[in-house]
Coordinates of C-alpha atoms in Angstrom, one line a residue:
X1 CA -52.1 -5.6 126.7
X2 CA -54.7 -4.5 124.8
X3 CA -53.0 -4.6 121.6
X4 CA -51.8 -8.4 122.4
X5 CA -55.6 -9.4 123.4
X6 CA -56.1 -8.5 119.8
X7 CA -53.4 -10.5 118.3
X8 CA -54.4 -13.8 120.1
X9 CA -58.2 -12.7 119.1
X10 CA -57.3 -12.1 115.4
X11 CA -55.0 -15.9 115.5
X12 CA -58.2 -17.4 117.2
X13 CA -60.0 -16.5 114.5
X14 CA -57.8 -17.6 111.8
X15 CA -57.3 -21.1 113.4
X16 CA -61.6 -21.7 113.3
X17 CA -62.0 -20.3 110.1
X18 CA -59.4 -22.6 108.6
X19 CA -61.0 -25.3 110.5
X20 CA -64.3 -24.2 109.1
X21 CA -63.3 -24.1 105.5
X22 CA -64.1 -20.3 105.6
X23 CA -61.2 -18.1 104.7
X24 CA -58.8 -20.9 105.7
X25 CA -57.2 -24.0 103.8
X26 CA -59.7 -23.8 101.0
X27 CA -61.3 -27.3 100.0
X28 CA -59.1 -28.8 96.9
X29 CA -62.6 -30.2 95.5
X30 CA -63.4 -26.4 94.6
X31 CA -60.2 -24.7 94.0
X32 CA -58.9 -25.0 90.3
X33 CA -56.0 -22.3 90.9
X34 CA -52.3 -23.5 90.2
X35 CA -54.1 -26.8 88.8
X36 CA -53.2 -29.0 86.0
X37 CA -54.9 -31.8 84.1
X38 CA -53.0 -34.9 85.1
X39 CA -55.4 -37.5 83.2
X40 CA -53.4 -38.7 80.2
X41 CA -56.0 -41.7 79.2
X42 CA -57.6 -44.9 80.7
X43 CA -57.0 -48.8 80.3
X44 CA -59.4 -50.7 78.4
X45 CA -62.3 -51.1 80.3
X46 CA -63.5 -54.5 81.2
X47 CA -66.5 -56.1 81.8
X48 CA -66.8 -57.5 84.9
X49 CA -69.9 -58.9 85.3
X50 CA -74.0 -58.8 84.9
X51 CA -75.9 -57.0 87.8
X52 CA -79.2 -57.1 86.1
X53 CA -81.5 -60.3 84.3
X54 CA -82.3 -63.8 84.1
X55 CA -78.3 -64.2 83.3
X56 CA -77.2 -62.5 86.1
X57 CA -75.4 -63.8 89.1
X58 CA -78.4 -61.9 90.8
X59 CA -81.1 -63.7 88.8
X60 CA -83.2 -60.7 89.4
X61 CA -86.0 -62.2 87.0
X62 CA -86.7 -63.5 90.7
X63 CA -88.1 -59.7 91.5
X64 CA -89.6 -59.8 87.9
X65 CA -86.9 -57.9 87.0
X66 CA -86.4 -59.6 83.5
X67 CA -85.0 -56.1 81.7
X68 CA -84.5 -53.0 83.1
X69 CA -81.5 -50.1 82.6
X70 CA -79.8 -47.6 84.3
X71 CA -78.1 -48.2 87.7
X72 CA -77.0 -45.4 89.1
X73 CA -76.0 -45.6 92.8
X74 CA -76.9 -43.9 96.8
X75 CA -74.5 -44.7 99.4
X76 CA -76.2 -45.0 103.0
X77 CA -74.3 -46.4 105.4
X78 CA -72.8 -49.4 104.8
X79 CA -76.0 -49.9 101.8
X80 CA -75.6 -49.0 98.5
X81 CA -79.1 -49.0 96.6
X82 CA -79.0 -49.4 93.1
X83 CA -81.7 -47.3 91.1
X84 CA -82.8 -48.7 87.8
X85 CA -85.1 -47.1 85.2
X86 CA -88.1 -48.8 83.2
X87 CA -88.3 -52.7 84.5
X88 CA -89.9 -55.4 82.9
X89 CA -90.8 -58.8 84.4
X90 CA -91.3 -60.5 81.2
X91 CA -89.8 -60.7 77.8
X92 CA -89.1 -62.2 74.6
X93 CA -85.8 -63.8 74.7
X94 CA -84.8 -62.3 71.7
X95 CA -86.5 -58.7 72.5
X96 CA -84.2 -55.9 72.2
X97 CA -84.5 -52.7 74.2
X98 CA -87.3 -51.5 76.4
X99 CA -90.4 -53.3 76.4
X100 CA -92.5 -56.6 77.8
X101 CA -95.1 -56.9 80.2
X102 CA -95.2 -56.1 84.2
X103 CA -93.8 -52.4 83.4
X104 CA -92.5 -50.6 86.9
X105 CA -91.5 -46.8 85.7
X106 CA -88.3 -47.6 88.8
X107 CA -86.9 -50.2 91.0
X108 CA -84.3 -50.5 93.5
X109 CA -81.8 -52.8 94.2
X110 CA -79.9 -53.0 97.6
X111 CA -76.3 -54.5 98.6
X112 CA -73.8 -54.3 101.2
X113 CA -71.2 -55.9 99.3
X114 CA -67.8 -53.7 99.7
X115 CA -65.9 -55.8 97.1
X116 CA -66.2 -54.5 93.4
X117 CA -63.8 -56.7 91.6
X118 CA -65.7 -60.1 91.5
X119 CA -69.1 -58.3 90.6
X120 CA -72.0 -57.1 92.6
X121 CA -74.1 -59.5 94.6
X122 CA -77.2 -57.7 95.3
X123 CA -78.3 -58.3 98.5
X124 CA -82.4 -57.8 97.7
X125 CA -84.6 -55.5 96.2
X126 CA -87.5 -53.3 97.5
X127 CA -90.0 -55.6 97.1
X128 CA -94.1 -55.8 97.4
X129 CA -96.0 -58.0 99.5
X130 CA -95.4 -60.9 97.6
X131 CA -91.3 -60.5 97.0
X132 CA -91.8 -58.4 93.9
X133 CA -89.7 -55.2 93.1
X134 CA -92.2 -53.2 93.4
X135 CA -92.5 -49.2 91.4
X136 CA -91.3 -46.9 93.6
X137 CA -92.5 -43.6 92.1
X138 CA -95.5 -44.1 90.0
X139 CA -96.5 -42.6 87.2
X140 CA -99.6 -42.5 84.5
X141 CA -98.0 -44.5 81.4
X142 CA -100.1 -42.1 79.1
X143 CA -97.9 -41.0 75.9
X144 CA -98.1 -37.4 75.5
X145 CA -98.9 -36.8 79.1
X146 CA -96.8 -38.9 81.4
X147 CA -95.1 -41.9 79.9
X148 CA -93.1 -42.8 82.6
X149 CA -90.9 -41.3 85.8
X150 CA -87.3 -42.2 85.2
X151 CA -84.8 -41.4 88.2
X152 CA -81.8 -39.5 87.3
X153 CA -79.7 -39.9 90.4
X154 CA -80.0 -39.8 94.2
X155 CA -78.2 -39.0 97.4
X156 CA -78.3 -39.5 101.3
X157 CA -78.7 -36.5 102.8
X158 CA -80.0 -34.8 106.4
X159 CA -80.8 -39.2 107.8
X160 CA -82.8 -39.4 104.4
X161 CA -83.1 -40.7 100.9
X162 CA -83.7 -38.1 98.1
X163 CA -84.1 -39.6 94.4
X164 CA -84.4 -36.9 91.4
X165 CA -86.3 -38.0 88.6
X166 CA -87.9 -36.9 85.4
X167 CA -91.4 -36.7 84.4
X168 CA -91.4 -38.0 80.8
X169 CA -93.9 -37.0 78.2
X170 CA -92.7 -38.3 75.7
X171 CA -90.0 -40.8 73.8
X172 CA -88.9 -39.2 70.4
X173 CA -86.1 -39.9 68.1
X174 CA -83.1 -41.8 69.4
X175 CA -81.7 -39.5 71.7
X176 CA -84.9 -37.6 72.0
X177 CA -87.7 -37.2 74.7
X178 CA -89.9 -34.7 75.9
X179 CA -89.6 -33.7 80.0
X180 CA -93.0 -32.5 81.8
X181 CA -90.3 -31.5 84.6
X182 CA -87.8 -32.7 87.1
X183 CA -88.4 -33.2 90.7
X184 CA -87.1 -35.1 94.0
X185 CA -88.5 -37.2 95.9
X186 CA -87.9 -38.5 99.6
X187 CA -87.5 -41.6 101.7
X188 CA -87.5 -42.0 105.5
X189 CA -87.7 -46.0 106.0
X190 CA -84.6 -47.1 103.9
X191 CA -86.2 -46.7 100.1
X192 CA -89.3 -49.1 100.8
X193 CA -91.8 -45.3 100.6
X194 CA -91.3 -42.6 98.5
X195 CA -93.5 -39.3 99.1
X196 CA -93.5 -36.7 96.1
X197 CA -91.7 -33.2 96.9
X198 CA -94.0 -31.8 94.6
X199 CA -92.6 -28.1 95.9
X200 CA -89.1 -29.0 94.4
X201 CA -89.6 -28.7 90.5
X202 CA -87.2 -27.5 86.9
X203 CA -89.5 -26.9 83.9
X204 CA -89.3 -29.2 81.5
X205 CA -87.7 -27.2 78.8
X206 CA -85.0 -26.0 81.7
X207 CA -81.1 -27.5 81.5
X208 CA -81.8 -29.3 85.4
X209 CA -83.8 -32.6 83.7
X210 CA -81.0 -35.1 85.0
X211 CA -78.8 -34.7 87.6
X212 CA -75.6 -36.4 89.2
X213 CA -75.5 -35.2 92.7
X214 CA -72.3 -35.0 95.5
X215 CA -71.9 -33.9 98.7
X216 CA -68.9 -31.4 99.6
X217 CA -68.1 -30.9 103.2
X218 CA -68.2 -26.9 104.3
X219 CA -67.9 -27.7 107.9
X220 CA -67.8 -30.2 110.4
X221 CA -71.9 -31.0 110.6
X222 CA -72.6 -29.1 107.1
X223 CA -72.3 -30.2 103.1
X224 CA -72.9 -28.5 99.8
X225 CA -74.6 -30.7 97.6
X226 CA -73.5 -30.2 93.7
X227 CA -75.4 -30.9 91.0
X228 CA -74.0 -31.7 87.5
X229 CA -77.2 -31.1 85.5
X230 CA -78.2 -31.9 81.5
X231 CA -81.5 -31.4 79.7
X232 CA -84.1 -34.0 78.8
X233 CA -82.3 -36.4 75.9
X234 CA -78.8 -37.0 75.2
X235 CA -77.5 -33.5 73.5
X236 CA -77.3 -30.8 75.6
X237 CA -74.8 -29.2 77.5
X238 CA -74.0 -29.5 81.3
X239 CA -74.4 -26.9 83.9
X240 CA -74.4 -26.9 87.5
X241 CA -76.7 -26.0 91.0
X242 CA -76.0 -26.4 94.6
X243 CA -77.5 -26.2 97.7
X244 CA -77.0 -26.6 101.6
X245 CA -77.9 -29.8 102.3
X246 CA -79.7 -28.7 105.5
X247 CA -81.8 -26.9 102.4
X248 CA -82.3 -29.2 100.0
X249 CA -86.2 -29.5 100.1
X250 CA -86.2 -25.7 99.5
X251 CA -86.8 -25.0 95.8
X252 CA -85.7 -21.3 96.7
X253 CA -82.4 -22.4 98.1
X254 CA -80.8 -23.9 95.1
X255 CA -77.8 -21.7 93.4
X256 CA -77.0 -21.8 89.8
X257 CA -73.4 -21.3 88.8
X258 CA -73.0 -18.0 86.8
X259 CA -69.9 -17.5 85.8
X260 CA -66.6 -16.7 87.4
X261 CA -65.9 -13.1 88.6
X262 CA -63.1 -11.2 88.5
X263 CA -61.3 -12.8 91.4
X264 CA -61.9 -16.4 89.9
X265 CA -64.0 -17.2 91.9
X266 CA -67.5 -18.7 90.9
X267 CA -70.6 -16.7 91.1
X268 CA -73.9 -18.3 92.0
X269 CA -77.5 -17.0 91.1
X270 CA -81.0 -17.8 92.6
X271 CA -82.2 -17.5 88.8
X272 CA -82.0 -20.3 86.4
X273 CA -81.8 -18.3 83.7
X274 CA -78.6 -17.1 84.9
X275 CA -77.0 -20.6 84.8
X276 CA -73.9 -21.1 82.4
X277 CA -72.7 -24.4 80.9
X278 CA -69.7 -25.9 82.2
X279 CA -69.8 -28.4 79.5
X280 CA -70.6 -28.0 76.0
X281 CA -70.9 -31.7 74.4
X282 CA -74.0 -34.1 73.6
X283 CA -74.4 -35.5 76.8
X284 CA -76.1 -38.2 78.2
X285 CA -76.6 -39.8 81.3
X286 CA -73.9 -38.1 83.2
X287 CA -71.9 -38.4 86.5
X288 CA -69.4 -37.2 88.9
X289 CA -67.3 -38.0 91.5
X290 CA -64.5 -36.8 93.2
X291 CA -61.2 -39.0 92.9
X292 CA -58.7 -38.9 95.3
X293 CA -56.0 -41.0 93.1
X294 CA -56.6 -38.0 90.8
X295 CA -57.3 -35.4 93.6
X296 CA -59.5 -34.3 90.8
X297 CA -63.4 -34.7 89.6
X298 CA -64.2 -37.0 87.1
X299 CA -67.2 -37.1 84.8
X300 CA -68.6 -39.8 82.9
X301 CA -71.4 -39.9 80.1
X302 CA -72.4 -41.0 76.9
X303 CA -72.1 -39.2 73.7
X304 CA -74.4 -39.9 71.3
X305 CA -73.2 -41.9 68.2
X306 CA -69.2 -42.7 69.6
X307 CA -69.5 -44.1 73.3
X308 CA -69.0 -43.6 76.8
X309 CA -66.1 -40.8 77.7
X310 CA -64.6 -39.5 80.5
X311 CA -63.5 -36.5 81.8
X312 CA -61.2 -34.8 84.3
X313 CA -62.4 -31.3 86.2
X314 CA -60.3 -28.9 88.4
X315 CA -63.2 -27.4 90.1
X316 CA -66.6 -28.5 89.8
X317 CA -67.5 -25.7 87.2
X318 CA -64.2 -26.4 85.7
X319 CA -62.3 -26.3 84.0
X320 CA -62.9 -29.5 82.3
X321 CA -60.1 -31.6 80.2
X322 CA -61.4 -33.1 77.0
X323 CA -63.6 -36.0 76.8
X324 CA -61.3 -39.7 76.6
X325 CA -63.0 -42.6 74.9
X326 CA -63.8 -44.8 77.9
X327 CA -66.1 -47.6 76.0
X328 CA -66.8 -47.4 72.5
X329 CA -70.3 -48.0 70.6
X330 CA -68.1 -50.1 68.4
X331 CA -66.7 -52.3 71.4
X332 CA -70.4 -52.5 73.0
X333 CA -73.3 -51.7 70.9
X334 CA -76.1 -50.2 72.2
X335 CA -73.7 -48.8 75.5
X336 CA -75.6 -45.9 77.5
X337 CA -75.8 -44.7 81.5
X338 CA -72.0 -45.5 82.7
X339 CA -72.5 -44.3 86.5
X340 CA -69.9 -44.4 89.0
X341 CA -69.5 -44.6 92.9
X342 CA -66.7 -43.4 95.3
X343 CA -67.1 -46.0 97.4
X344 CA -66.4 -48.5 94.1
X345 CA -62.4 -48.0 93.8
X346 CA -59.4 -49.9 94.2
X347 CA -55.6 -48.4 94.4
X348 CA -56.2 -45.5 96.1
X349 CA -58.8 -44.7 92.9
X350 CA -56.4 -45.8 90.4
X351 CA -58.9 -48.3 89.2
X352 CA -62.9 -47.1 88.7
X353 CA -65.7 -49.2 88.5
X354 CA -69.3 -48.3 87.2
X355 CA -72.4 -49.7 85.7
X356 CA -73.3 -49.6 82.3
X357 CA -76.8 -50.4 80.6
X358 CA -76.6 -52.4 77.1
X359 CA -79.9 -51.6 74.9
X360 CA -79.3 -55.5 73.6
X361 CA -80.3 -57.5 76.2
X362 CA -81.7 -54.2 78.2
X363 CA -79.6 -54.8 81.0
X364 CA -77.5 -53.0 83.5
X365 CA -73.3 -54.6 83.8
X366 CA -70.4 -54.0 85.7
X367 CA -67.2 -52.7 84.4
X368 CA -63.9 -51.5 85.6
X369 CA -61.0 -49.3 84.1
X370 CA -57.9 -48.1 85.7
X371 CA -56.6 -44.4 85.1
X372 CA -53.6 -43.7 84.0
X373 CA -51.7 -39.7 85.1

């Protein structure tokens, strides 16, 4: 009897932990083992339309949003906010790159449309008094101290908003710019406030400038949050955090991926310094998403001087398959920031779509590609 109370204990406690994740069916977003690359290449990508500008579908110079870049996307709910970088509500026509007058550091764009392949019709923007997109996250506009707060990326978590960002010091060479630091900040009422999680900080010099967030279920009411992470400009390598999302305002609670231990299995360090790169390439303006056509992660982001590439992952430390051209610098000049969304698919995943910013006309666009395995 008492040898059979054991044996339906011990079963019991297989069955939750494999519905736990814990010591189970282990999640195939973060197992690489027995795993091959399946990418072979991608379809020419196509533009699909303009999300950003006077010329836009959107006519966001409504907002004052004549220029502005970026575009990189939060899902909450049946929203999808759209998160641009420096906005301008008034320029030359034939300006090219930032620049004009009515500067915003950030703006956001909103839209419930669930239908990628015509375009995106924005539904609004968060706006001032007067209809305005108004700057979210301020900042001092003073050139060697703070020139501007870009956001990097966001994410819903905990029946919030969190957008990371960059303090900028300084614009260098192409490429090139000087971080103060990196930080989060938080809304509550659906993007319209922002308040400053000043306790949540990277050093500027530190490889966690810009992020591309995503959420990875451990159990049934908890999430992992992963963080893809680059330093300030466009030629560093990437490495990668995490935290509980239940902890993500804790600047203690973040991991850093050390290396893989004996097992396989990764190890994760409370010390930055400790952090390894899962990626070594010049890259810029990353992001990552899981894709179920794939059953694989895919990450995007521009490499200085050739394009926009993409690449497949086993595991979100890797291993990662080499970079494939995705839009060239000869097929659009000037390309930078190609973000993508899970919720922007068609065919199961077969066919991606994401935003891309043009430096001529300082814009943000819509583009699709299919994948090919």
């Amino acid at each position: 009897m008492i040898r059979k109370t054991a044996w339906l204990a011990a079963g019991l406690a297989l069955l939750l932990a494999g519905c736990s994740g814990g010591g189970g069916k282990v999640n195939p977003q973060l197992d690489a083992e027995g795993k091959s690359f399946v990418l072979k290449g991608v379809s020419a990508a196509e533009k699909v339309s303009q999300i950003t500008g006077a010329d836009s579908p959107n006519k966001t110079d409504r907002f004052a949003v004549y220029g502005t870049d970026l575009g990189s996307m939060i899902n909450d709910g049946d929203k999808t906010y759209f998160v641009f970088g420096d906005t301008f509500g008034e320029r030359a026509a034939d300006q090219i790159g930032g620049g004009g007058s009515f500067w915003r550091s950030n703006t956001i764009g909103y839209t419930t449309d669930s239908n990628p392949a015509d375009g995106i019709a924005l539904d609004g923007m968060i706006a001032d008094d007067i209809g305005l997109a108004k700057e979210l996250l301020p900042s001092k506009k003073v050139d060697y101290d703070e020139m501007t707060k870009i956001p990097t990326y966001g994410i819903a978590a905990n029946g919030a908003l969190y957008l990371y960002y960059m303090s900028v010091n300084h614009w260098g060479d192409p490429g090139k710019w000087d971080a103060n630091y990196a930080s989060v900040a938080k809304s509550t009422d659906g993007g319209q406030n922002w308040t400053l999680l000043d306790g949540v900080k990277w050093p500027g010099d530190s490889n966690f400038i810009q992020v591309s967030p995503y959420k990875v279920q451990t159990g049934e009411d908890q999430a992992d949050i992963y963080f893809w992470c680059i330093p300030s400009g466009r030629f560093g390598g990437v490495q990668l955090m995490k935290v509980a999302e239940s902890d993500i305002e804790k600047a203690d609670a973040y991991r850093y991926f050390a290396g893989i231990d004996a097992k396989g299995q990764p190890i994760w360090s409370a010390d930055l310094a400790q952090a390894k790169t899962v990626v070594d390439d010049t890259v810029g303006e990353l992001s990552v998403v899981w894709n179920p056509y794939l059953e694989r992660w895919l990450m995007t982001y521009l490499k200085e001087g050739d394009g926009v590439v993409i690449r497949e992952g086993l595991a979100p430390w890797g291993p990662w398959g080499d970079p494939i051209d995705l839009v060239t610098a000869g097929e659009q000049p000037g390309l930078y920031a190609p973000f993508m969304n899970e919720r922007y698919t068609e065919d199961g995943g077969r066919t991606i779509y994401f935003t891309l910013s043009l430096w001529d006309p300082y814009n943000v666009y819509w583009f699709k590609t299919s994948l090919e395995k």
